[in-house]
PDB file of C-alpha atoms in Angstrom:
ATOM      1  CA  UNK A   1      49.934  34.522 -21.071  1.00 44.00           C
ATOM      2  CA  UNK A   2      52.670  35.335 -23.540  1.00 50.00           C
ATOM      3  CA  UNK A   3      54.210  32.790 -25.856  1.00 51.00           C
ATOM      4  CA  UNK A   4      57.295  33.050 -28.010  1.00 50.00           C
ATOM      5  CA  UNK A   5      55.320  33.158 -31.224  1.00 45.00           C
ATOM      6  CA  UNK A   6      53.458  36.326 -30.212  1.00 43.00           C
ATOM      7  CA  UNK A   7      56.639  38.439 -29.691  1.00 41.00           C
ATOM      8  CA  UNK A   8      59.339  36.960 -31.855  1.00 37.00           C
ATOM      9  CA  UNK A   9      57.297  35.592 -34.720  1.00 47.00           C
ATOM     10  CA  UNK A  10      58.076  32.080 -35.891  1.00 80.00           C
ATOM     11  CA  UNK A  11      60.647  30.188 -33.746  1.00 86.00           C
ATOM     12  CA  UNK A  12      62.522  29.230 -36.870  1.00 87.00           C
ATOM     13  CA  UNK A  13      63.295  32.915 -37.391  1.00 88.00           C
ATOM     14  CA  UNK A  14      65.071  32.919 -34.038  1.00 90.00           C
ATOM     15  CA  UNK A  15      67.095  29.797 -34.784  1.00 92.00           C
ATOM     16  CA  UNK A  16      70.748  30.563 -35.452  1.00 92.00           C
ATOM     17  CA  UNK A  17      72.488  27.366 -36.464  1.00 93.00           C
ATOM     18  CA  UNK A  18      71.836  25.086 -33.512  1.00 94.00           C
ATOM     19  CA  UNK A  19      71.133  27.948 -31.076  1.00 96.00           C
ATOM     20  CA  UNK A  20      67.647  29.197 -30.217  1.00 96.00           C
ATOM     21  CA  UNK A  21      67.463  32.360 -28.116  1.00 95.00           C
ATOM     22  CA  UNK A  22      64.128  32.923 -26.377  1.00 95.00           C
ATOM     23  CA  UNK A  23      65.522  35.074 -23.568  1.00 95.00           C
ATOM     24  CA  UNK A  24      63.769  38.287 -22.577  1.00 93.00           C
ATOM     25  CA  UNK A  25      60.623  37.054 -24.328  1.00 93.00           C
ATOM     26  CA  UNK A  26      58.307  37.630 -21.343  1.00 93.00           C
ATOM     27  CA  UNK A  27      57.365  33.901 -21.394  1.00 94.00           C
ATOM     28  CA  UNK A  28      55.030  32.452 -18.772  1.00 94.00           C
ATOM     29  CA  UNK A  29      55.222  28.937 -20.224  1.00 94.00           C
ATOM     30  CA  UNK A  30      57.527  27.045 -22.543  1.00 96.00           C
ATOM     31  CA  UNK A  31      56.317  26.354 -26.113  1.00 95.00           C
ATOM     32  CA  UNK A  32      57.251  22.677 -25.937  1.00 95.00           C
ATOM     33  CA  UNK A  33      55.468  21.586 -29.118  1.00 94.00           C
ATOM     34  CA  UNK A  34      57.238  24.252 -31.225  1.00 94.00           C
ATOM     35  CA  UNK A  35      60.586  23.346 -29.656  1.00 95.00           C
ATOM     36  CA  UNK A  36      60.035  19.630 -30.295  1.00 95.00           C
ATOM     37  CA  UNK A  37      59.666  20.498 -33.989  1.00 93.00           C
ATOM     38  CA  UNK A  38      63.194  21.978 -33.970  1.00 94.00           C
ATOM     39  CA  UNK A  39      65.502  19.062 -33.128  1.00 94.00           C
ATOM     40  CA  UNK A  40      68.441  21.050 -34.524  1.00 94.00           C
ATOM     41  CA  UNK A  41      68.105  23.534 -31.651  1.00 96.00           C
ATOM     42  CA  UNK A  42      70.429  21.794 -29.225  1.00 97.00           C
ATOM     43  CA  UNK A  43      71.247  25.067 -27.444  1.00 97.00           C
ATOM     44  CA  UNK A  44      68.207  26.768 -25.859  1.00 97.00           C
ATOM     45  CA  UNK A  45      68.226  30.065 -23.971  1.00 97.00           C
ATOM     46  CA  UNK A  46      65.110  30.707 -21.861  1.00 97.00           C
ATOM     47  CA  UNK A  47      66.699  33.139 -19.405  1.00 97.00           C
ATOM     48  CA  UNK A  48      65.125  36.322 -18.127  1.00 97.00           C
ATOM     49  CA  UNK A  49      61.481  35.205 -18.494  1.00 97.00           C
ATOM     50  CA  UNK A  50      58.590  34.625 -16.064  1.00 95.00           C
ATOM     51  CA  UNK A  51      58.643  30.839 -15.945  1.00 97.00           C
ATOM     52  CA  UNK A  52      57.468  29.317 -12.647  1.00 95.00           C
ATOM     53  CA  UNK A  53      57.267  25.696 -13.765  1.00 95.00           C
ATOM     54  CA  UNK A  54      58.290  23.488 -16.623  1.00 96.00           C
ATOM     55  CA  UNK A  55      55.696  21.134 -18.143  1.00 95.00           C
ATOM     56  CA  UNK A  56      56.392  17.390 -17.860  1.00 94.00           C
ATOM     57  CA  UNK A  57      56.630  17.043 -21.662  1.00 95.00           C
ATOM     58  CA  UNK A  58      59.558  19.507 -21.595  1.00 97.00           C
ATOM     59  CA  UNK A  59      61.648  16.472 -20.516  1.00 96.00           C
ATOM     60  CA  UNK A  60      60.972  14.983 -23.952  1.00 95.00           C
ATOM     61  CA  UNK A  61      63.352  17.507 -25.537  1.00 96.00           C
ATOM     62  CA  UNK A  62      66.178  15.024 -25.297  1.00 96.00           C
ATOM     63  CA  UNK A  63      68.118  16.704 -28.114  1.00 96.00           C
ATOM     64  CA  UNK A  64      69.088  19.600 -25.820  1.00 97.00           C
ATOM     65  CA  UNK A  65      72.764  19.872 -24.991  1.00 98.00           C
ATOM     66  CA  UNK A  66      72.892  23.357 -23.423  1.00 97.00           C
ATOM     67  CA  UNK A  67      70.005  24.922 -21.482  1.00 97.00           C
ATOM     68  CA  UNK A  68      69.847  28.345 -19.853  1.00 97.00           C
ATOM     69  CA  UNK A  69      66.962  28.806 -17.391  1.00 97.00           C
ATOM     70  CA  UNK A  70      68.588  31.552 -15.300  1.00 97.00           C
ATOM     71  CA  UNK A  71      66.694  34.523 -13.909  1.00 97.00           C
ATOM     72  CA  UNK A  72      63.233  32.966 -13.913  1.00 97.00           C
ATOM     73  CA  UNK A  73      60.898  32.065 -11.045  1.00 96.00           C
ATOM     74  CA  UNK A  74      61.214  28.289 -11.155  1.00 97.00           C
ATOM     75  CA  UNK A  75      60.270  26.673  -7.833  1.00 96.00           C
ATOM     76  CA  UNK A  76      60.929  23.072  -8.901  1.00 95.00           C
ATOM     77  CA  UNK A  77      61.984  20.993 -11.868  1.00 96.00           C
ATOM     78  CA  UNK A  78      59.867  18.159 -13.352  1.00 96.00           C
ATOM     79  CA  UNK A  79      60.244  14.786 -11.603  1.00 95.00           C
ATOM     80  CA  UNK A  80      61.562  13.151 -14.789  1.00 95.00           C
ATOM     81  CA  UNK A  81      64.050  15.929 -15.576  1.00 97.00           C
ATOM     82  CA  UNK A  82      66.713  13.207 -15.774  1.00 96.00           C
ATOM     83  CA  UNK A  83      65.383  12.179 -19.183  1.00 96.00           C
ATOM     84  CA  UNK A  84      67.467  15.009 -20.704  1.00 97.00           C
ATOM     85  CA  UNK A  85      70.375  12.574 -20.918  1.00 96.00           C
ATOM     86  CA  UNK A  86      72.303  14.618 -23.538  1.00 97.00           C
ATOM     87  CA  UNK A  87      72.358  17.767 -21.433  1.00 97.00           C
ATOM     88  CA  UNK A  88      75.932  18.982 -20.769  1.00 97.00           C
ATOM     89  CA  UNK A  89      75.466  22.605 -19.675  1.00 97.00           C
ATOM     90  CA  UNK A  90      72.683  23.781 -17.317  1.00 97.00           C
ATOM     91  CA  UNK A  91      72.285  27.276 -15.924  1.00 97.00           C
ATOM     92  CA  UNK A  92      69.752  27.646 -13.087  1.00 97.00           C
ATOM     93  CA  UNK A  93      71.065  30.891 -11.651  1.00 96.00           C
ATOM     94  CA  UNK A  94      68.684  33.118  -9.700  1.00 96.00           C
ATOM     95  CA  UNK A  95      65.537  30.991  -9.418  1.00 97.00           C
ATOM     96  CA  UNK A  96      63.516  29.775  -6.450  1.00 97.00           C
ATOM     97  CA  UNK A  97      64.712  26.182  -6.322  1.00 97.00           C
ATOM     98  CA  UNK A  98      65.006  24.434  -2.951  1.00 96.00           C
ATOM     99  CA  UNK A  99      65.712  20.860  -4.054  1.00 96.00           C
ATOM    100  CA  UNK A 100      66.413  18.930  -7.235  1.00 96.00           C
ATOM    101  CA  UNK A 101      64.462  15.873  -8.444  1.00 95.00           C
ATOM    102  CA  UNK A 102      66.067  12.491  -7.738  1.00 95.00           C
ATOM    103  CA  UNK A 103      66.151  11.789 -11.471  1.00 95.00           C
ATOM    104  CA  UNK A 104      68.760  14.576 -11.707  1.00 96.00           C
ATOM    105  CA  UNK A 105      71.319  11.831 -10.979  1.00 95.00           C
ATOM    106  CA  UNK A 106      70.605  10.394 -14.460  1.00 95.00           C
ATOM    107  CA  UNK A 107      72.155  13.443 -16.204  1.00 96.00           C
ATOM    108  CA  UNK A 108      75.373  11.538 -16.798  1.00 94.00           C
ATOM    109  CA  UNK A 109      76.503  13.902 -19.568  1.00 96.00           C
ATOM    110  CA  UNK A 110      76.263  17.037 -17.376  1.00 97.00           C
ATOM    111  CA  UNK A 111      79.615  18.893 -17.184  1.00 97.00           C
ATOM    112  CA  UNK A 112      78.624  22.424 -16.140  1.00 97.00           C
ATOM    113  CA  UNK A 113      76.087  23.599 -13.545  1.00 96.00           C
ATOM    114  CA  UNK A 114      75.250  26.892 -11.862  1.00 96.00           C
ATOM    115  CA  UNK A 115      72.879  26.915  -8.858  1.00 96.00           C
ATOM    116  CA  UNK A 116      73.788  30.277  -7.348  1.00 95.00           C
ATOM    117  CA  UNK A 117      71.125  32.576  -5.927  1.00 95.00           C
ATOM    118  CA  UNK A 118      68.611  29.823  -5.143  1.00 96.00           C
ATOM    119  CA  UNK A 119      67.157  29.104  -1.672  1.00 96.00           C
ATOM    120  CA  UNK A 120      68.705  25.631  -1.761  1.00 95.00           C
ATOM    121  CA  UNK A 121      68.451  23.076   0.986  1.00 94.00           C
ATOM    122  CA  UNK A 122      71.551  23.556   3.209  1.00 95.00           C
ATOM    123  CA  UNK A 123      72.946  20.114   2.403  1.00 93.00           C
ATOM    124  CA  UNK A 124      72.522  20.684  -1.346  1.00 95.00           C
ATOM    125  CA  UNK A 125      73.907  24.260  -1.127  1.00 94.00           C
ATOM    126  CA  UNK A 126      77.006  22.980   0.662  1.00 94.00           C
ATOM    127  CA  UNK A 127      77.594  20.365  -2.048  1.00 95.00           C
ATOM    128  CA  UNK A 128      76.962  22.820  -4.914  1.00 94.00           C
ATOM    129  CA  UNK A 129      79.330  25.535  -3.633  1.00 92.00           C
ATOM    130  CA  UNK A 130      79.973  28.654  -5.695  1.00 88.00           C
ATOM    131  CA  UNK A 131      80.081  28.885  -9.460  1.00 88.00           C
ATOM    132  CA  UNK A 132      82.298  31.945  -9.970  1.00 90.00           C
ATOM    133  CA  UNK A 133      84.354  30.532 -12.786  1.00 92.00           C
ATOM    134  CA  UNK A 134      84.430  27.706 -15.278  1.00 94.00           C
ATOM    135  CA  UNK A 135      86.294  25.365 -12.933  1.00 94.00           C
ATOM    136  CA  UNK A 136      83.899  25.871 -10.012  1.00 94.00           C
ATOM    137  CA  UNK A 137      80.846  25.331 -12.261  1.00 95.00           C
ATOM    138  CA  UNK A 138      82.327  22.063 -13.513  1.00 95.00           C
ATOM    139  CA  UNK A 139      83.043  20.996  -9.926  1.00 95.00           C
ATOM    140  CA  UNK A 140      79.461  21.949  -9.022  1.00 96.00           C
ATOM    141  CA  UNK A 141      78.112  19.696 -11.781  1.00 96.00           C
ATOM    142  CA  UNK A 142      80.274  16.780 -10.668  1.00 96.00           C
ATOM    143  CA  UNK A 143      79.565  17.151  -6.935  1.00 95.00           C
ATOM    144  CA  UNK A 144      75.821  17.670  -7.372  1.00 96.00           C
ATOM    145  CA  UNK A 145      75.591  14.581  -9.606  1.00 96.00           C
ATOM    146  CA  UNK A 146      77.438  12.505  -6.988  1.00 95.00           C
ATOM    147  CA  UNK A 147      75.220  13.912  -4.260  1.00 95.00           C
ATOM    148  CA  UNK A 148      72.037  13.200  -6.188  1.00 94.00           C
ATOM    149  CA  UNK A 149      73.260   9.668  -6.921  1.00 94.00           C
ATOM    150  CA  UNK A 150      73.734   9.153  -3.171  1.00 93.00           C
ATOM    151  CA  UNK A 151      70.285  10.594  -2.534  1.00 92.00           C
ATOM    152  CA  UNK A 152      68.874   8.271  -5.190  1.00 92.00           C
ATOM    153  CA  UNK A 153      70.665   5.297  -3.619  1.00 93.00           C
ATOM    154  CA  UNK A 154      69.354   6.264  -0.173  1.00 92.00           C
ATOM    155  CA  UNK A 155      65.850   6.599  -1.502  1.00 90.00           C
ATOM    156  CA  UNK A 156      66.183   3.262  -3.275  1.00 90.00           C
ATOM    157  CA  UNK A 157      67.384   1.641  -0.059  1.00 92.00           C
ATOM    158  CA  UNK A 158      64.539   3.262   1.812  1.00 92.00           C
ATOM    159  CA  UNK A 159      62.136   2.044  -0.843  1.00 91.00           C
ATOM    160  CA  UNK A 160      63.563  -1.461  -0.568  1.00 93.00           C
ATOM    161  CA  UNK A 161      63.338  -1.254   3.220  1.00 93.00           C
ATOM    162  CA  UNK A 162      59.694  -0.215   3.014  1.00 92.00           C
ATOM    163  CA  UNK A 163      59.036  -2.998   0.538  1.00 92.00           C
ATOM    164  CA  UNK A 164      60.734  -5.451   2.886  1.00 91.00           C
ATOM    165  CA  UNK A 165      58.691  -4.159   5.806  1.00 93.00           C
ATOM    166  CA  UNK A 166      55.545  -4.443   3.717  1.00 92.00           C
ATOM    167  CA  UNK A 167      56.513  -7.978   2.666  1.00 92.00           C
ATOM    168  CA  UNK A 168      57.182  -8.947   6.281  1.00 90.00           C
ATOM    169  CA  UNK A 169      53.878  -7.408   7.314  1.00 93.00           C
ATOM    170  CA  UNK A 170      52.171  -9.271   4.481  1.00 92.00           C
ATOM    171  CA  UNK A 171      53.852 -12.518   5.575  1.00 91.00           C
ATOM    172  CA  UNK A 172      52.670 -11.931   9.138  1.00 91.00           C
ATOM    173  CA  UNK A 173      49.167 -11.217   7.906  1.00 92.00           C
ATOM    174  CA  UNK A 174      49.234 -14.353   5.777  1.00 92.00           C
ATOM    175  CA  UNK A 175      50.617 -16.410   8.686  1.00 92.00           C
ATOM    176  CA  UNK A 176      47.962 -14.966  10.978  1.00 90.00           C
ATOM    177  CA  UNK A 177      45.299 -15.720   8.395  1.00 92.00           C
ATOM    178  CA  UNK A 178      46.599 -19.277   7.974  1.00 90.00           C
ATOM    179  CA  UNK A 179      46.645 -19.741  11.755  1.00 93.00           C
ATOM    180  CA  UNK A 180      43.101 -18.402  11.946  1.00 92.00           C
ATOM    181  CA  UNK A 181      41.973 -20.720   9.150  1.00 92.00           C
ATOM    182  CA  UNK A 182      43.726 -23.646  10.857  1.00 93.00           C
ATOM    183  CA  UNK A 183      41.947 -22.824  14.127  1.00 91.00           C
ATOM    184  CA  UNK A 184      38.631 -22.604  12.304  1.00 92.00           C
ATOM    185  CA  UNK A 185      39.310 -25.960  10.604  1.00 92.00           C
ATOM    186  CA  UNK A 186      40.257 -27.512  13.956  1.00 92.00           C
ATOM    187  CA  UNK A 187      37.137 -26.060  15.556  1.00 92.00           C
ATOM    188  CA  UNK A 188      34.945 -27.409  12.749  1.00 92.00           C
ATOM    189  CA  UNK A 189      36.692 -30.768  13.032  1.00 91.00           C
ATOM    190  CA  UNK A 190      36.140 -30.870  16.799  1.00 91.00           C
ATOM    191  CA  UNK A 191      32.503 -29.834  16.443  1.00 92.00           C
ATOM    192  CA  UNK A 192      32.031 -32.509  13.783  1.00 91.00           C
ATOM    193  CA  UNK A 193      33.623 -35.129  16.056  1.00 93.00           C
ATOM    194  CA  UNK A 194      31.438 -34.036  18.976  1.00 92.00           C
ATOM    195  CA  UNK A 195      28.343 -34.187  16.779  1.00 92.00           C
ATOM    196  CA  UNK A 196      29.350 -37.643  15.577  1.00 91.00           C
ATOM    197  CA  UNK A 197      29.906 -38.814  19.166  1.00 91.00           C
ATOM    198  CA  UNK A 198      26.546 -37.390  20.214  1.00 91.00           C
ATOM    199  CA  UNK A 199      24.779 -39.171  17.349  1.00 91.00           C
ATOM    200  CA  UNK A 200      26.621 -42.398  18.161  1.00 90.00           C
ATOM    201  CA  UNK A 201      25.482 -42.191  21.787  1.00 90.00           C
ATOM    202  CA  UNK A 202      21.920 -41.545  20.661  1.00 90.00           C
ATOM    203  CA  UNK A 203      22.155 -44.540  18.335  1.00 91.00           C
ATOM    204  CA  UNK A 204      23.538 -46.769  21.112  1.00 90.00           C
ATOM    205  CA  UNK A 205      20.816 -45.597  23.509  1.00 90.00           C
ATOM    206  CA  UNK A 206      18.113 -46.266  20.918  1.00 88.00           C
ATOM    207  CA  UNK A 207      19.553 -49.690  20.218  1.00 86.00           C
ATOM    208  CA  UNK A 208      19.694 -50.495  23.941  1.00 88.00           C
ATOM    209  CA  UNK A 209      16.077 -49.394  24.312  1.00 88.00           C
ATOM    210  CA  UNK A 210      15.062 -51.684  21.468  1.00 87.00           C
ATOM    211  CA  UNK A 211      16.923 -54.578  23.061  1.00 86.00           C
ATOM    212  CA  UNK A 212      15.137 -53.951  26.353  1.00 86.00           C
ATOM    213  CA  UNK A 213      11.796 -53.861  24.578  1.00 86.00           C
ATOM    214  CA  UNK A 214      12.621 -57.102  22.796  1.00 85.00           C
ATOM    215  CA  UNK A 215      13.565 -58.769  26.095  1.00 82.00           C
ATOM    216  CA  UNK A 216      10.258 -57.948  27.822  1.00 76.00           C
ATOM    217  CA  UNK A 217       8.042 -60.258  25.688  1.00 69.00           C
ATOM    218  CA  UNK A 218      10.563 -63.063  26.159  1.00 62.00           C
ATOM    219  CA  UNK A 219      10.386 -62.631  29.902  1.00 57.00           C
ATOM    220  CA  UNK A 220       6.621 -62.720  29.775  1.00 58.00           C
ATOM    221  CA  UNK A 221       6.689 -65.848  27.623  1.00 56.00           C
ATOM    222  CA  UNK A 222       9.242 -67.335  29.986  1.00 57.00           C
ATOM    223  CA  UNK A 223       7.062 -66.447  32.946  1.00 58.00           C
ATOM    224  CA  UNK A 224       3.976 -68.052  31.347  1.00 52.00           C
ATOM    225  CA  UNK A 225       5.470 -71.593  31.200  1.00 53.00           C
ATOM    226  CA  UNK A 226       6.738 -71.070  34.726  1.00 52.00           C
ATOM    227  CA  UNK A 227       3.206 -70.334  35.865  1.00 50.00           C
ATOM    228  CA  UNK A 228       2.035 -73.433  34.065  1.00 50.00           C
ATOM    229  CA  UNK A 229       4.801 -75.509  35.581  1.00 51.00           C
ATOM    230  CA  UNK A 230       4.042 -74.036  38.967  1.00 50.00           C
ATOM    231  CA  UNK A 231       0.398 -74.931  38.513  1.00 49.00           C
ATOM    232  CA  UNK A 232       1.510 -78.387  37.503  1.00 53.00           C
ATOM    233  CA  UNK A 233       3.834 -78.581  40.456  1.00 49.00           C
ATOM    234  CA  UNK A 234       0.953 -77.741  42.711  1.00 54.00           C
ATOM    235  CA  UNK A 235      -0.948 -80.853  41.605  1.00 55.00           C
ATOM    236  CA  UNK A 236       1.192 -83.406  43.522  1.00 52.00           C
ATOM    237  CA  UNK A 237      -0.139 -82.328  46.939  1.00 52.00           C
ATOM    238  CA  UNK A 238      -3.511 -83.769  46.096  1.00 52.00           C
ATOM    239  CA  UNK A 239      -1.626 -86.911  45.173  1.00 56.00           C
ATOM    240  CA  UNK A 240       0.013 -86.851  48.588  1.00 52.00           C
ATOM    241  CA  UNK A 241      -3.336 -86.133  50.145  1.00 60.00           C
ATOM    242  CA  UNK A 242      -5.020 -89.016  48.255  1.00 69.00           C
ATOM    243  CA  UNK A 243      -2.129 -91.261  49.202  1.00 73.00           C
ATOM    244  CA  UNK A 244      -2.632 -90.417  52.863  1.00 75.00           C
ATOM    245  CA  UNK A 245      -6.311 -91.166  52.487  1.00 77.00           C
ATOM    246  CA  UNK A 246      -5.475 -94.510  50.992  1.00 78.00           C
ATOM    247  CA  UNK A 247      -3.150 -95.237  53.891  1.00 75.00           C
ATOM    248  CA  UNK A 248      -5.837 -94.125  56.275  1.00 79.00           C
ATOM    249  CA  UNK A 249      -8.340 -96.389  54.607  1.00 79.00           C
ATOM    250  CA  UNK A 250      -5.880 -99.237  54.823  1.00 80.00           C
ATOM    251  CA  UNK A 251      -5.354 -98.511  58.468  1.00 79.00           C
ATOM    252  CA  UNK A 252      -9.109 -98.426  58.997  1.00 80.00           C
ATOM    253  CA  UNK A 253      -9.417-101.747  57.243  1.00 80.00           C
ATOM    254  CA  UNK A 254      -6.674-103.128  59.437  1.00 77.00           C
ATOM    255  CA  UNK A 255      -8.363-101.660  62.432  1.00 75.00           C
ATOM    256  CA  UNK A 256     -11.609-103.290  61.414  1.00 78.00           C
ATOM    257  CA  UNK A 257      -9.790-106.590  61.046  1.00 73.00           C
ATOM    258  CA  UNK A 258      -8.094-106.072  64.365  1.00 66.00           C
ATOM    259  CA  UNK A 259     -11.400-105.044  65.881  1.00 70.00           C
ATOM    260  CA  UNK A 260     -13.088-108.113  64.449  1.00 75.00           C
ATOM    261  CA  UNK A 261     -10.292-110.302  65.779  1.00 71.00           C
ATOM    262  CA  UNK A 262     -10.402-108.454  69.092  1.00 68.00           C
ATOM    263  CA  UNK A 263     -14.145-108.999  69.372  1.00 71.00           C
ATOM    264  CA  UNK A 264     -13.659-112.626  68.522  1.00 71.00           C
ATOM    265  CA  UNK A 265     -10.911-112.928  71.166  1.00 73.00           C
ATOM    266  CA  UNK A 266     -12.898-111.190  73.881  1.00 69.00           C
ATOM    267  CA  UNK A 267     -16.436-112.481  73.523  1.00 71.00           C
ATOM    268  CA  UNK A 268     -15.931-115.915  72.044  1.00 71.00           C
ATOM    269  CA  UNK A 269     -14.443-119.032  73.383  1.00 65.00           C
ATOM    270  CA  UNK A 270     -11.159-118.231  71.555  1.00 66.00           C
ATOM    271  CA  UNK A 271     -10.079-115.850  74.299  1.00 66.00           C
ATOM    272  CA  UNK A 272      -8.216-118.666  76.007  1.00 69.00           C
ATOM    273  CA  UNK A 273      -6.035-119.223  72.972  1.00 70.00           C
ATOM    274  CA  UNK A 274      -2.424-117.903  73.131  1.00 72.00           C
ATOM    275  CA  UNK A 275      -2.989-115.637  70.183  1.00 70.00           C
ATOM    276  CA  UNK A 276      -6.095-114.079  71.704  1.00 75.00           C
ATOM    277  CA  UNK A 277      -4.223-113.638  74.987  1.00 74.00           C
ATOM    278  CA  UNK A 278      -1.670-111.485  73.141  1.00 75.00           C
ATOM    279  CA  UNK A 279      -4.397-109.586  71.317  1.00 68.00           C
ATOM    280  CA  UNK A 280      -6.234-108.882  74.555  1.00 72.00           C
ATOM    281  CA  UNK A 281      -3.019-107.583  76.084  1.00 77.00           C
ATOM    282  CA  UNK A 282      -2.462-105.238  73.132  1.00 73.00           C
ATOM    283  CA  UNK A 283      -6.033-104.089  73.328  1.00 71.00           C
ATOM    284  CA  UNK A 284      -5.728-103.237  76.983  1.00 74.00           C
ATOM    285  CA  UNK A 285      -2.565-101.214  76.318  1.00 75.00           C
ATOM    286  CA  UNK A 286      -4.289 -99.421  73.437  1.00 69.00           C
ATOM    287  CA  UNK A 287      -7.212 -98.479  75.568  1.00 64.00           C
ATOM    288  CA  UNK A 288      -4.902 -97.029  78.195  1.00 71.00           C
ATOM    289  CA  UNK A 289      -3.034 -95.040  75.510  1.00 64.00           C
ATOM    290  CA  UNK A 290      -6.224 -93.611  74.092  1.00 59.00           C
ATOM    291  CA  UNK A 291      -7.229 -92.570  77.497  1.00 62.00           C
ATOM    292  CA  UNK A 292      -4.010 -90.524  77.814  1.00 64.00           C
ATOM    293  CA  UNK A 293      -4.675 -89.009  74.311  1.00 59.00           C
ATOM    294  CA  UNK A 294      -1.145 -89.704  73.132  1.00 59.00           C
ATOM    295  CA  UNK A 295      -2.214 -91.778  70.139  1.00 55.00           C
ATOM    296  CA  UNK A 296      -4.944 -89.310  69.181  1.00 54.00           C
ATOM    297  CA  UNK A 297      -2.512 -86.426  69.364  1.00 59.00           C
ATOM    298  CA  UNK A 298      -0.069 -88.383  67.191  1.00 58.00           C
ATOM    299  CA  UNK A 299      -2.753 -89.073  64.563  1.00 53.00           C
ATOM    300  CA  UNK A 300      -3.757 -85.402  64.427  1.00 47.00           C
ATOM    301  CA  UNK A 301      -0.135 -84.233  64.040  1.00 62.00           C
ATOM    302  CA  UNK A 302       0.457 -86.702  61.226  1.00 60.00           C
ATOM    303  CA  UNK A 303      -2.628 -85.482  59.355  1.00 52.00           C
ATOM    304  CA  UNK A 304      -1.633 -81.840  59.758  1.00 54.00           C
ATOM    305  CA  UNK A 305       1.882 -82.522  58.428  1.00 58.00           C
ATOM    306  CA  UNK A 306       0.496 -84.310  55.388  1.00 50.00           C
TER     307      UNK A 306
END
């Protein structure tokens, strides 16, 4: 790989005022460091070499005003070629360029441009036109700059559109994420409420069970006095029974008295007395009633009812 220093000696020897001629030097790459050390070389001729690319640091040579890169094999220019803001004259004749970098629109000082004999994109070739004389080359510089500014504006709009699309997509993602988080919060809230309701029901059931258990002893204690009262209430029948026996005894005593009086009225001399006549009559009726068993039946029924 040939460099300028190997064929033409020191670059300073080639410097003529502000012009540096490195044409026909069989260069495969540009000696950028050596050129950066010569800020006086505002006019640089690199034509008729074997250059296929320019290094990115070549764009740091902002002191260049006129640059001849014709008759090389350049396929593209560096992306930041627009940093050469002082460049007024640019010759790119007979290379292999198809497009120009968007930063080319920043070459606001460019007044002369030749793009002939390059396989340019049809749209760019139409804008560039021919450069057969000074006027046409100036028109080429002006038209290409305007075209590249439009391309830059289109790319900027496209970039803004993509950014807007990305922002909208990001907003949608954020909204979707917020909706998802809200659903998850609502689900957790509902699950928490259901769990709370379930625990409340369990608590109420446990409390009801305790109340039922507390009621059972009270019922038993309530039943115990009832049994005692029932046993007490059962005692009066004997009273009724003893009362009937007392009545029966009284009746027997009366019967004995009546019997004694009856005997006295029937076997003694008192039977002729009016009182004994009535007693004898009653006695006779009683005997007839006993014979028909009516009185006996009545006595038995009375005893069974008591």
